[in-house]
XYZ file of C-alpha atoms in Angstrom:
691
model
C -15.547 18.739 68.250
C -12.859 21.159 67.287
C -12.395 19.308 64.015
C -16.116 19.614 63.246
C -16.038 23.341 63.957
C -13.026 23.647 61.680
C -14.873 21.838 58.873
C -17.915 24.066 59.340
C -15.579 27.051 59.162
C -14.408 25.947 55.718
C -18.048 25.426 54.681
C -19.166 28.812 55.910
C -16.301 30.457 54.090
C -17.131 28.670 50.818
C -20.847 29.535 51.154
C -20.024 33.143 51.796
C -17.871 33.184 48.664
C -20.752 31.769 46.596
C -23.100 34.449 47.954
C -20.611 37.165 47.109
C -19.511 37.839 50.687
C -15.792 38.006 51.421
C -15.301 36.861 55.026
C -11.523 36.398 54.814
C -8.522 37.277 52.726
C -9.308 34.503 50.216
C -10.247 36.177 46.888
C -13.807 35.916 45.577
C -13.855 32.720 43.489
C -17.485 32.444 42.297
C -19.458 35.559 41.538
C -23.205 35.878 40.970
C -23.628 32.112 41.220
C -27.133 32.553 42.702
C -28.190 34.736 39.753
C -27.038 32.473 36.926
C -29.457 30.924 34.418
C -31.589 27.928 35.321
C -29.024 25.392 34.079
C -29.166 21.770 35.305
C -26.186 20.872 37.476
C -26.297 17.079 37.799
C -25.608 14.782 34.857
C -29.048 13.138 35.053
C -30.840 16.507 34.885
C -28.550 17.596 32.084
C -29.287 14.459 30.045
C -33.022 14.755 30.655
C -33.165 18.382 29.552
C -31.140 17.865 26.372
C -32.755 14.498 25.469
C -29.735 12.245 25.765
C -30.098 8.821 24.153
C -27.654 5.966 24.052
C -25.872 5.701 20.670
C -27.161 2.664 18.837
C -24.936 0.412 16.789
C -26.447 -1.491 13.862
C -26.494 -5.236 14.178
C -24.128 -7.511 12.328
C -26.743 -8.399 9.713
C -27.521 -4.756 8.987
C -23.825 -3.899 8.695
C -23.281 -6.726 6.216
C -26.316 -5.697 4.142
C -25.255 -2.045 4.194
C -21.716 -2.948 3.203
C -22.923 -5.118 0.326
C -25.195 -2.358 -0.943
C -22.475 0.234 -0.677
C -19.723 -1.808 -2.341
C -21.156 -2.347 -5.802
C -19.084 -3.632 -8.668
C -18.032 -0.186 -9.833
C -16.782 0.938 -6.423
C -15.108 -2.422 -5.888
C -13.264 -2.036 -9.180
C -12.152 1.495 -8.261
C -10.908 0.383 -4.833
C -9.060 -2.698 -6.102
C -7.605 -0.957 -9.167
C -7.163 2.760 -8.357
C -5.876 3.301 -11.902
C -9.487 3.152 -13.076
C -10.167 6.231 -10.958
C -7.248 8.520 -11.790
C -7.081 7.392 -15.420
C -10.632 8.681 -15.932
C -9.476 12.176 -14.890
C -6.070 11.974 -16.565
C -5.116 15.153 -18.417
C -3.466 13.732 -21.522
C -2.164 17.036 -22.882
C -0.741 18.351 -19.617
C 0.398 15.209 -17.798
C 1.749 12.910 -20.513
C 5.040 14.692 -21.148
C 5.946 15.139 -17.422
C 5.180 11.455 -16.809
C 7.307 10.481 -19.807
C 10.312 12.499 -18.581
C 9.859 11.207 -15.032
C 9.591 7.600 -16.193
C 12.706 7.855 -18.347
C 14.706 9.377 -15.487
C 13.600 6.693 -13.006
C 14.345 3.945 -15.554
C 17.913 5.194 -15.833
C 18.241 5.069 -12.031
C 16.800 1.536 -11.967
C 19.728 0.171 -13.988
C 22.587 0.812 -11.513
C 20.303 0.218 -8.508
C 19.040 -3.066 -9.920
C 22.479 -4.401 -10.797
C 24.034 -3.315 -7.474
C 21.269 -4.296 -5.051
C 20.547 -7.639 -6.687
C 24.073 -8.664 -5.765
C 23.200 -7.874 -2.134
C 20.559 -10.590 -2.339
C 23.037 -13.039 -3.875
C 21.204 -13.323 -7.207
C 22.370 -12.541 -10.770
C 22.505 -8.834 -11.721
C 19.750 -9.139 -14.324
C 17.271 -10.017 -11.552
C 17.501 -6.423 -10.372
C 16.203 -5.283 -13.770
C 13.418 -7.875 -13.584
C 12.403 -6.359 -10.239
C 12.046 -2.955 -11.894
C 9.802 -4.405 -14.600
C 7.417 -7.203 -13.563
C 6.273 -6.080 -10.076
C 6.070 -2.449 -11.168
C 3.457 -3.313 -13.806
C 1.130 -4.688 -11.121
C 1.752 -1.927 -8.592
C 1.012 0.759 -11.190
C -2.430 -0.826 -11.628
C -3.244 -1.358 -7.947
C -1.220 1.148 -5.904
C -2.825 4.226 -4.365
C 0.419 6.231 -4.368
C 0.979 8.107 -7.606
C 4.707 8.651 -7.142
C 6.049 5.584 -5.337
C 8.843 3.844 -7.232
C 9.078 0.234 -6.139
C 11.810 -2.170 -7.124
C 15.142 -2.963 -5.488
C 15.757 -1.724 -1.947
C 19.012 -2.369 -0.113
C 17.594 -3.469 3.250
C 15.062 -5.888 1.756
C 17.670 -7.378 -0.580
C 20.030 -7.809 2.359
C 17.327 -9.584 4.382
C 16.583 -11.878 1.449
C 20.237 -12.880 1.209
C 19.914 -14.713 4.527
C 17.524 -17.264 3.028
C 19.430 -17.383 -0.265
C 22.647 -18.219 1.550
C 20.966 -20.823 3.744
C 18.906 -22.757 1.197
C 20.685 -22.401 -2.143
C 23.700 -24.246 -3.506
C 26.360 -21.845 -4.737
C 30.106 -21.598 -4.749
C 29.885 -19.532 -1.589
C 27.802 -22.091 0.237
C 29.165 -25.556 -0.541
C 28.337 -26.982 2.863
C 24.577 -27.190 2.422
C 24.562 -30.434 0.454
C 23.213 -32.135 3.558
C 20.263 -29.750 3.765
C 17.038 -31.732 4.031
C 13.890 -30.314 2.506
C 10.694 -31.836 3.883
C 12.580 -34.989 4.764
C 14.126 -35.453 1.315
C 17.780 -34.736 0.675
C 18.384 -32.373 -2.214
C 21.373 -34.440 -3.232
C 19.141 -37.497 -3.512
C 16.572 -35.563 -5.524
C 19.227 -34.156 -7.873
C 17.305 -30.884 -7.634
C 19.522 -28.331 -5.923
C 17.973 -24.892 -5.614
C 19.601 -21.935 -7.322
C 19.795 -18.522 -5.602
C 17.138 -17.192 -7.967
C 14.730 -19.992 -7.019
C 15.185 -19.348 -3.315
C 14.776 -15.594 -3.794
C 11.587 -16.153 -5.800
C 10.252 -18.367 -3.000
C 10.944 -15.596 -0.483
C 9.219 -13.131 -2.810
C 6.168 -15.400 -3.027
C 5.923 -15.779 0.765
C 6.260 -12.008 1.266
C 3.511 -11.425 -1.300
C 1.347 -14.042 0.416
C 1.676 -12.306 3.794
C 0.936 -8.894 2.284
C -2.214 -10.119 0.546
C -3.447 -11.854 3.701
C -2.871 -8.723 5.765
C -4.588 -6.597 3.138
C -7.643 -8.838 2.981
C -7.888 -8.871 6.790
C -7.602 -5.045 6.886
C -4.420 -5.163 8.941
C -2.894 -2.012 7.509
C -3.331 -0.458 10.946
C -0.378 -2.575 12.098
C 1.876 -0.024 10.455
C 1.433 2.129 13.561
C 3.537 -0.394 15.500
C 6.531 0.575 13.384
C 7.148 4.111 14.592
C 9.494 6.524 12.862
C 11.989 6.103 15.693
C 11.938 2.317 15.347
C 12.267 2.427 11.548
C 15.148 4.905 11.837
C 17.119 2.705 14.246
C 16.301 -0.430 12.292
C 17.318 0.920 8.885
C 20.500 2.459 10.314
C 21.522 -0.933 11.688
C 20.571 -2.597 8.406
C 22.767 -0.081 6.561
C 25.707 -1.276 8.683
C 24.917 -4.827 7.544
C 24.851 -3.763 3.896
C 28.157 -1.912 4.116
C 29.769 -4.869 5.877
C 28.575 -7.199 3.140
C 30.372 -5.049 0.551
C 33.704 -4.834 2.376
C 35.114 -7.907 0.656
C 34.310 -6.396 -2.771
C 36.169 -3.186 -1.856
C 39.386 -5.093 -1.318
C 38.852 -7.912 -3.804
C 39.101 -10.489 -1.015
C 37.120 -13.702 -0.809
C 35.888 -13.919 2.784
C 33.696 -16.614 4.372
C 30.043 -15.634 4.676
C 29.100 -15.345 8.330
C 25.611 -15.952 9.702
C 23.948 -15.616 13.089
C 24.693 -13.349 16.048
C 27.798 -11.127 15.987
C 28.372 -11.874 12.311
C 29.344 -8.241 11.671
C 32.100 -8.439 14.270
C 33.292 -11.749 12.863
C 33.269 -10.296 9.338
C 35.658 -7.506 10.315
C 37.728 -10.044 12.221
C 38.070 -12.061 8.994
C 38.932 -8.915 7.049
C 41.709 -8.054 9.481
C 43.407 -11.421 9.014
C 43.007 -11.449 5.201
C 43.837 -7.811 4.488
C 47.218 -8.780 3.021
C 45.372 -10.595 0.219
C 43.768 -7.373 -1.009
C 43.893 -6.580 -4.729
C 45.445 -3.114 -4.975
C 43.805 -2.378 -8.325
C 40.399 -3.212 -6.856
C 41.119 -0.980 -3.860
C 42.131 1.866 -6.185
C 38.950 1.538 -8.261
C 36.815 1.476 -5.105
C 38.452 4.569 -3.627
C 38.241 6.483 -6.908
C 34.553 5.634 -7.330
C 33.669 6.566 -3.748
C 35.566 9.853 -3.876
C 34.056 10.905 -7.205
C 30.498 10.013 -6.180
C 30.872 11.726 -2.805
C 32.267 14.939 -4.300
C 29.471 14.977 -6.849
C 26.685 14.360 -4.334
C 27.968 16.753 -1.676
C 29.427 19.624 -3.717
C 28.378 19.551 -7.363
C 24.885 18.080 -7.275
C 23.262 20.719 -4.977
C 24.415 23.509 -7.290
C 23.418 21.841 -10.539
C 19.986 20.821 -9.278
C 19.052 24.486 -8.876
C 19.668 25.106 -12.588
C 18.649 21.845 -14.285
C 15.076 20.499 -14.075
C 16.276 16.913 -14.646
C 18.903 15.336 -12.357
C 22.097 13.949 -13.841
C 22.280 10.163 -13.267
C 25.809 10.043 -11.886
C 25.409 6.394 -10.799
C 24.609 5.351 -14.364
C 27.628 7.267 -15.617
C 29.756 5.445 -13.034
C 28.447 2.116 -14.352
C 29.055 3.047 -17.994
C 32.533 4.473 -17.378
C 33.491 1.586 -15.125
C 32.347 -0.921 -17.734
C 34.197 0.846 -20.568
C 37.463 1.250 -18.646
C 37.329 -2.337 -17.423
C 36.779 -3.636 -20.963
C 39.548 -1.507 -22.521
C 42.125 -2.113 -19.748
C 41.296 -5.786 -19.300
C 40.819 -5.532 -15.533
C 39.593 -9.107 -15.140
C 42.155 -10.671 -17.481
C 45.293 -8.808 -16.429
C 44.584 -7.574 -12.880
C 42.239 -10.271 -11.538
C 39.493 -7.759 -10.781
C 36.153 -9.497 -10.220
C 33.380 -8.472 -12.636
C 29.661 -9.190 -12.672
C 30.079 -11.732 -15.474
C 27.326 -13.108 -17.663
C 24.138 -11.036 -18.059
C 21.350 -12.815 -19.913
C 19.030 -11.146 -22.413
C 15.343 -11.546 -23.041
C 12.467 -12.128 -20.645
C 12.352 -15.201 -18.397
C 9.541 -17.714 -18.685
C 7.131 -17.819 -15.726
C 7.964 -20.539 -13.216
C 6.300 -21.461 -9.935
C 8.751 -21.069 -7.019
C 9.709 -24.242 -5.101
C 6.629 -24.957 -2.976
C 8.467 -27.254 -0.568
C 10.520 -24.307 0.667
C 7.542 -22.195 1.775
C 7.159 -23.549 5.355
C 10.808 -22.734 6.047
C 10.368 -19.120 4.908
C 7.181 -18.095 6.714
C 8.919 -16.273 9.556
C 11.536 -14.594 7.361
C 8.829 -13.647 4.867
C 6.671 -12.072 7.591
C 9.567 -9.955 8.846
C 10.411 -8.768 5.316
C 6.712 -8.090 4.719
C 6.495 -5.794 7.764
C 9.693 -3.959 6.887
C 8.744 -3.442 3.235
C 5.232 -2.300 4.164
C 6.463 0.199 6.758
C 8.925 1.658 4.262
C 6.306 1.812 1.505
C 3.707 3.516 3.703
C 6.064 6.066 5.239
C 7.383 7.079 1.814
C 3.923 7.082 0.231
C 2.601 9.445 2.914
C 5.542 11.800 2.467
C 5.047 11.891 -1.301
C 1.282 12.374 -0.963
C 1.789 15.438 1.251
C 4.349 16.951 -1.090
C 2.262 16.346 -4.224
C -1.016 17.841 -3.069
C -2.180 15.781 -0.121
C -3.990 12.977 -1.945
C -5.035 9.924 0.063
C -2.998 6.737 0.458
C -4.917 3.660 1.649
C -2.844 1.323 3.825
C -4.866 -1.838 3.161
C -4.843 -1.254 -0.596
C -1.086 -0.688 -0.451
C -0.760 -4.108 1.171
C -2.810 -5.699 -1.599
C -0.881 -3.861 -4.310
C 2.508 -4.778 -2.867
C 1.401 -8.372 -2.271
C 0.085 -8.913 -5.777
C 3.202 -7.263 -7.221
C 5.446 -9.647 -5.281
C 3.332 -12.689 -6.154
C 3.548 -11.793 -9.826
C 7.256 -11.008 -9.616
C 7.997 -14.328 -7.894
C 6.912 -16.135 -11.058
C 9.848 -14.493 -12.857
C 12.539 -15.040 -10.234
C 12.305 -11.651 -8.512
C 13.482 -10.677 -5.050
C 10.875 -9.010 -2.763
C 10.395 -5.384 -3.728
C 10.038 -2.199 -1.739
C 9.978 1.515 -2.397
C 13.140 3.539 -2.878
C 13.169 7.017 -1.372
C 15.693 8.365 -3.881
C 13.861 7.075 -6.965
C 10.457 8.078 -5.588
C 11.599 11.617 -4.787
C 13.097 11.930 -8.279
C 9.848 10.681 -9.819
C 8.024 13.457 -7.978
C 10.652 16.152 -8.389
C 11.077 15.724 -12.143
C 7.363 16.353 -12.561
C 5.676 12.966 -12.532
C 1.931 13.166 -12.036
C 0.710 9.561 -11.965
C 1.837 5.948 -12.190
C 1.977 6.367 -15.965
C 5.590 7.290 -15.252
C 6.103 3.704 -14.065
C 4.668 2.329 -17.298
C 7.068 4.486 -19.319
C 9.918 3.299 -17.087
C 8.983 -0.341 -17.714
C 8.944 0.236 -21.467
C 12.505 1.611 -21.401
C 13.712 -1.219 -19.152
C 12.173 -3.740 -21.537
C 14.558 -2.468 -24.209
C 17.467 -2.864 -21.747
C 16.428 -6.445 -20.937
C 16.148 -7.405 -24.581
C 19.274 -5.795 -25.992
C 21.541 -3.861 -23.603
C 22.151 -6.278 -20.707
C 25.271 -8.104 -21.989
C 27.124 -4.804 -22.423
C 27.523 -4.575 -18.635
C 29.406 -7.866 -18.263
C 32.896 -6.270 -17.800
C 31.621 -4.035 -14.965
C 33.767 -4.533 -11.798
C 31.941 -5.626 -8.656
C 33.807 -3.011 -6.631
C 32.135 -0.218 -8.632
C 28.713 -1.548 -7.697
C 29.770 -1.919 -4.065
C 30.946 1.689 -4.040
C 27.628 2.874 -5.484
C 25.760 0.985 -2.751
C 27.871 2.422 0.063
C 27.619 6.011 -1.137
C 23.862 5.621 -1.556
C 23.598 4.515 2.098
C 25.093 7.744 3.404
C 21.633 9.095 4.227
C 20.766 6.020 6.273
C 24.021 6.161 8.207
C 23.386 9.831 9.022
C 20.173 8.766 10.744
C 22.371 8.301 13.804
C 21.465 11.938 14.502
C 17.911 10.756 15.168
C 19.138 9.147 18.391
C 20.117 12.558 19.779
C 16.803 14.066 18.745
C 14.893 11.147 20.261
C 16.841 11.506 23.526
C 15.909 15.198 23.726
C 12.255 14.407 23.119
C 11.822 11.220 25.134
C 14.255 8.805 26.732
C 11.832 5.981 25.962
C 11.959 6.760 22.228
C 15.748 6.865 22.402
C 15.695 3.429 24.031
C 13.568 2.090 21.155
C 16.010 3.532 18.597
C 19.061 2.179 20.403
C 17.492 -1.238 21.021
C 16.517 -1.615 17.366
C 19.938 -0.518 16.158
C 21.977 -2.702 18.517
C 19.658 -5.668 17.956
C 20.202 -5.440 14.207
C 23.959 -4.880 14.417
C 24.859 -7.360 17.148
C 22.266 -10.083 16.515
C 20.556 -9.998 13.131
C 18.067 -7.981 11.124
C 14.963 -9.956 12.110
C 15.971 -10.020 15.790
C 16.508 -6.273 15.720
C 13.017 -5.699 14.370
C 11.533 -7.940 17.059
C 13.432 -6.102 19.780
C 12.326 -2.729 18.419
C 8.642 -3.697 18.287
C 8.834 -5.233 21.774
C 10.403 -2.092 23.225
C 7.792 0.096 21.507
C 4.956 -1.941 23.010
C 6.682 -1.964 26.397
C 6.960 1.825 26.449
C 3.258 2.090 25.586
C 2.356 -0.244 28.451
C 4.553 1.627 30.929
C 3.151 4.985 29.893
C -0.396 3.652 30.169
C 0.179 2.430 33.728
C 0.439 5.922 35.169
C -2.339 8.342 34.183
C -1.443 11.982 34.659
C -3.060 13.635 37.692
C -3.353 17.410 38.065
C -4.668 19.455 40.981
C -6.951 22.215 39.707
C -7.761 25.605 41.159
C -10.242 28.299 40.266
C -9.292 31.537 38.521
C -11.023 34.191 40.673
C -14.034 35.746 39.038
C -14.352 33.065 36.358
C -15.542 29.509 35.870
C -12.087 28.371 34.762
C -10.298 25.611 36.658
C -6.602 25.290 35.815
C -3.537 23.369 36.949
C -2.274 25.204 40.034
C 1.297 24.161 39.251
C 1.265 25.893 35.876
C -1.068 28.847 36.594
C -0.171 30.966 39.620
C -3.488 32.824 39.523
C -5.457 29.594 40.100
C -6.461 29.138 43.759
C -7.842 26.043 45.445
C -11.328 26.353 46.900
C -11.357 25.876 50.668
C -12.511 22.401 51.651
C -12.575 21.120 48.069
C -9.812 19.354 46.173
C -10.275 19.117 42.399
C -8.193 16.514 40.553
C -8.127 16.105 36.795
C -7.288 12.659 35.407
C -5.727 12.362 31.940
C -5.503 8.992 30.199
C -7.335 5.693 30.243
C -8.297 3.904 33.467
C -7.803 0.151 33.337
C -6.716 -2.857 35.342
C -2.992 -2.088 34.957
C -3.185 1.378 36.584
C -6.204 0.799 38.836
C -4.216 0.512 42.059
C -1.913 3.368 41.078
C -4.564 6.031 40.541
C -6.490 5.022 43.699
C -3.349 5.353 45.801
C -2.389 8.697 44.274
C -5.850 10.167 44.675
C -5.990 9.152 48.346
C -2.518 10.648 48.788
C -3.730 13.915 47.301
C -6.650 13.975 49.707
C -4.264 13.665 52.659
C -2.276 16.784 51.713
C 0.698 17.998 53.764
C 3.238 15.195 53.895
C 2.198 13.929 50.470
C 2.807 17.213 48.662
C 6.370 16.201 47.834
C 5.042 13.074 46.131
C 2.819 15.284 44.026
C 5.795 17.162 42.667
C 7.547 13.878 41.911
C 4.532 12.836 39.808
C 4.220 16.153 37.962
C 1.470 17.408 40.288
C 1.968 20.768 41.936
C 0.247 23.043 44.383
C 0.037 26.772 44.993
C 2.163 27.701 48.015
C -0.820 29.341 49.709
C -2.901 26.216 49.203
C -0.239 23.955 50.691
C -0.114 26.122 53.780
C -3.895 25.950 54.153
C -3.992 22.192 53.755
C -1.325 21.540 56.355
C -3.881 21.994 59.117
C -6.944 20.589 57.382
C -7.907 17.872 54.956
C -10.291 18.634 52.071
C -13.907 17.773 52.829
C -14.851 17.025 49.214
C -13.099 15.471 46.243
C -14.044 16.387 42.679
C -12.635 14.211 39.894
C -12.572 15.915 36.505
C -12.950 13.078 33.956
C -12.836 15.256 30.850
C -9.510 13.723 29.729
C -10.375 10.114 30.589
C -10.647 8.247 27.294
C -12.063 4.967 28.625
C -12.680 2.916 31.770
C -12.766 -0.846 32.135
C -14.666 -2.947 34.730
C -11.632 -3.076 37.034
C -11.310 0.707 37.141
C -15.081 1.068 37.696
C -14.750 -1.148 40.774
C -11.761 0.941 41.794
C -13.825 4.141 41.630
C -16.539 2.516 43.745
C -13.901 1.447 46.259
C -12.544 5.006 46.301
C -16.063 6.358 46.841
C -16.565 3.970 49.762
C -13.253 4.922 51.408
C -13.974 8.640 51.098
C -17.537 8.185 52.342
C -16.312 6.315 55.423
C -14.079 9.307 56.211
C -17.110 11.602 56.177
C -16.303 13.183 52.817
C -17.931 13.453 49.402
C -16.738 12.252 45.989
C -18.098 13.960 42.872
C -17.439 13.092 39.229
C -17.611 15.615 36.377
C -17.251 15.839 32.612
C -17.702 12.147 31.830
C -17.706 11.469 28.093
C -20.520 9.401 26.641
C -18.420 6.236 26.327
C -17.260 6.525 29.958
C -20.849 7.179 31.034
C -22.088 4.114 29.150
C -19.319 2.011 30.687
C -20.580 3.096 34.100
C -24.099 2.005 33.166
C -22.955 -1.379 31.857
C -21.050 -2.057 35.099
C -24.025 -0.981 37.291
C -21.914 1.832 38.715
C -24.896 3.944 39.777
C -26.352 1.245 42.011
C -23.690 2.098 44.586
C -22.744 5.605 43.496
C -25.486 8.276 43.685
C -26.039 9.895 40.315
C -26.705 13.172 42.128
C -22.913 13.366 42.555
C -22.330 13.190 38.794
C -22.079 16.648 37.201
C -21.683 18.027 33.706
C -18.907 20.461 34.689
C -16.476 21.145 37.502
C -18.145 24.464 38.275
C -21.522 22.802 38.785
C -19.968 20.393 41.279
C -18.280 23.243 43.173
C -21.488 25.260 43.372
C -23.417 22.190 44.498
C -20.907 21.483 47.287
C -20.804 25.131 48.382
C -24.590 25.328 48.675
C -24.995 22.322 50.911
C -26.232 23.261 54.352
C -25.199 19.923 55.830
C -21.975 18.110 55.059
C -20.789 14.747 56.211
C-alpha cells in the first residue's frame, strides 16, 4: 500500500510539472505542454496525418528492364573505357605539355624501379621494363584514376617471388626437379618452367581474379582492408623485402628460405656466412645508401622548392654505378655480381603455362587483394589532391585485371600502383593518363636500344635503391602508436598483421589482419551503446545525463537511448542491461562501467524507488532482426508483469517496417509507439491511471 502511494506521489508530481505547477524542489521540466499545437503524439496518428506509405521496391524484372534501358551502348563504352569520356574534354593546348613532362619524368623513374623490383620477383631485369609498358597501355584506356602510375611495386614483386621460387627451375632452386605438375613430372616432360613463365602465370591468375571481382561488383570488399591493416601489412612486407636484399649487400650467396620464421632463419644464415662477404660489394652498398639517404633527407627537400621537375637521383645512381663498374671491371677483378644480360626488343606474346593455374589460385587471390587495396587507396588520395574527381572501385578492378591479363602474355609480373611515381606524376603537372602513353613511348625506346647498356650494373646498387625507397614503409611503425591512442582494437589489427607477415609469411599476415578486423567489428557490434537521458528544464531536449549536468531525469520515468544495431548476437546483452537500468541503485556502478552515467540527484532519488515507465529512444538504432524483435517483446512482457509501461520512440522507417514484418504490434500496443521522446513523456505524465 505504501509502495502504491509512493508511485502515485511520483505521478502527481509529474502531472503537476506538466500543468506548470511546482509542488517540490524539482525544476519545471515541461512548460505549456497543455497549450501546444494539436500535434499527434503516437506513431500511428503521426503516420496517418502525414500520409505515410511503405517504400516500394521495383521487382526484379523492372530493375533488369530499367538497367538495360539506362545502360545503352554509349554509356557502356564510357564506363568500360573512361578514356572516351575525358578524351572528349581534353584541352590539347593546355594539357599536352604538362602530360608530356609528367610522362617523361615517370618513365625515367620506371627504369631503376623496374630493374630493381623485378629482381625481387626473381625474374630478369628487363621484365621490370615490360611491366612499365604493356600493362600500362591497357590501364590508361580503362582506369578511372588520371594520375595512378602502375607497374612494379616492391610488395607485389616480393609476393610473386614465392611462387617463382617454388615452381621454377633456376640455379637457386635446384631441388625442384621432382616437382609434379598435374601428375606429370617436369623432368619427364623435358619442359621445365623458367622464372618468367611462372611469374606470367601468377600475373594471369591475378588478372583473372580482378576481372571476376569487377564483373561481380565486388569492389566493396576494399573496405575490409582498412588503413590500419594495410599499414601493418606493408610494414611487415617491407621487412621481407629488406631481408631478401641482405645477401646482395654483402655479396654472399645464401640459401633461399621459405615458410614460417624464414626471416629469422635468413639472418641466422647471414650470421654464419658473414666472413664470406665481399668487401668491395659492401663498400659500394654503403656508399650508395649514404648518398641516396643524404640526398633524400637533406638535399631533395630544398631543391624541390625551387625546381618544378624532380631530379631522378635513382636513375643517376644506376647510370653512375653502371659506368664505374664497367670502367673499374668490378665483376672481372673484384667478383662483384652484376645484373648480366639484358635483352633488347619486344617479346612475342605467349600464353602462360595453363597447368600451373590451379596451384596459384590462392596466391593469386591474395596478391589480387593486396594490389587492389593499394591501387584504390592511392587513387583516392590522388583524386582528392587533383580536384576531387571520382574513382570507381569496380572499374579499377576491371582495369587492373585486364592490364594484368594482357601483361601476362608478355611475361610480366603482377602490377600495382607506386605511391612515389604516382605522386610525381601529379606533382609535375600531369593532367590525364596521356602521361602514361608518353611514358610508354619513351620506355619503348629503352627496350629497343638502351637495355644492354645496363649489363655491368652491380646488384648491390639495385638492392641499395630498394632499401632506401622502403624507408617510408618502415616509418609506418609510428602508425602503431597512433592506432593505440585511438583504439586498442585498431592497434591489435596493426600488430597482428605485422607480426603475421614477419613471423609467418605475407599471405598468412594478410589473413590474420583481415580476421582480426572482422573480429573487432563483431565484438563492437555485440554491445550497443546505452545512454540514460534527462530533460533540460524548460525545453524539449533530452540529453545524456552523464555528459550534460543540466539534464535532469523525470520522476518515475527512465529514458534510455540505444545506439547501434539490434541483432541476435547482442539480443541478450541489451535486454539484461535495460532491465538493470530499470532496477537503479545497486546497478548504477554497472552503468558507469558500460559508459552510462547518472546525475547525482537522480541516483539519490532512484535509491528509494524504481521508475514506473521505461522509454526507449530508438533514433540511433540502425536495424533490428527477428531475434531482437522477440527480445523487445520479451522485455515488454517482463516490464508489464512488474506493473510498468514500455514506450518506444523515434523508430526509423526501416525499423518500423521490420516491426510490421515480424508482427510486433500484435503483442505490443501501437499506442505506446511515439514519434519523439517528448511526446512519450507528455503521454505518460497525463495518464490518470498507471499500472
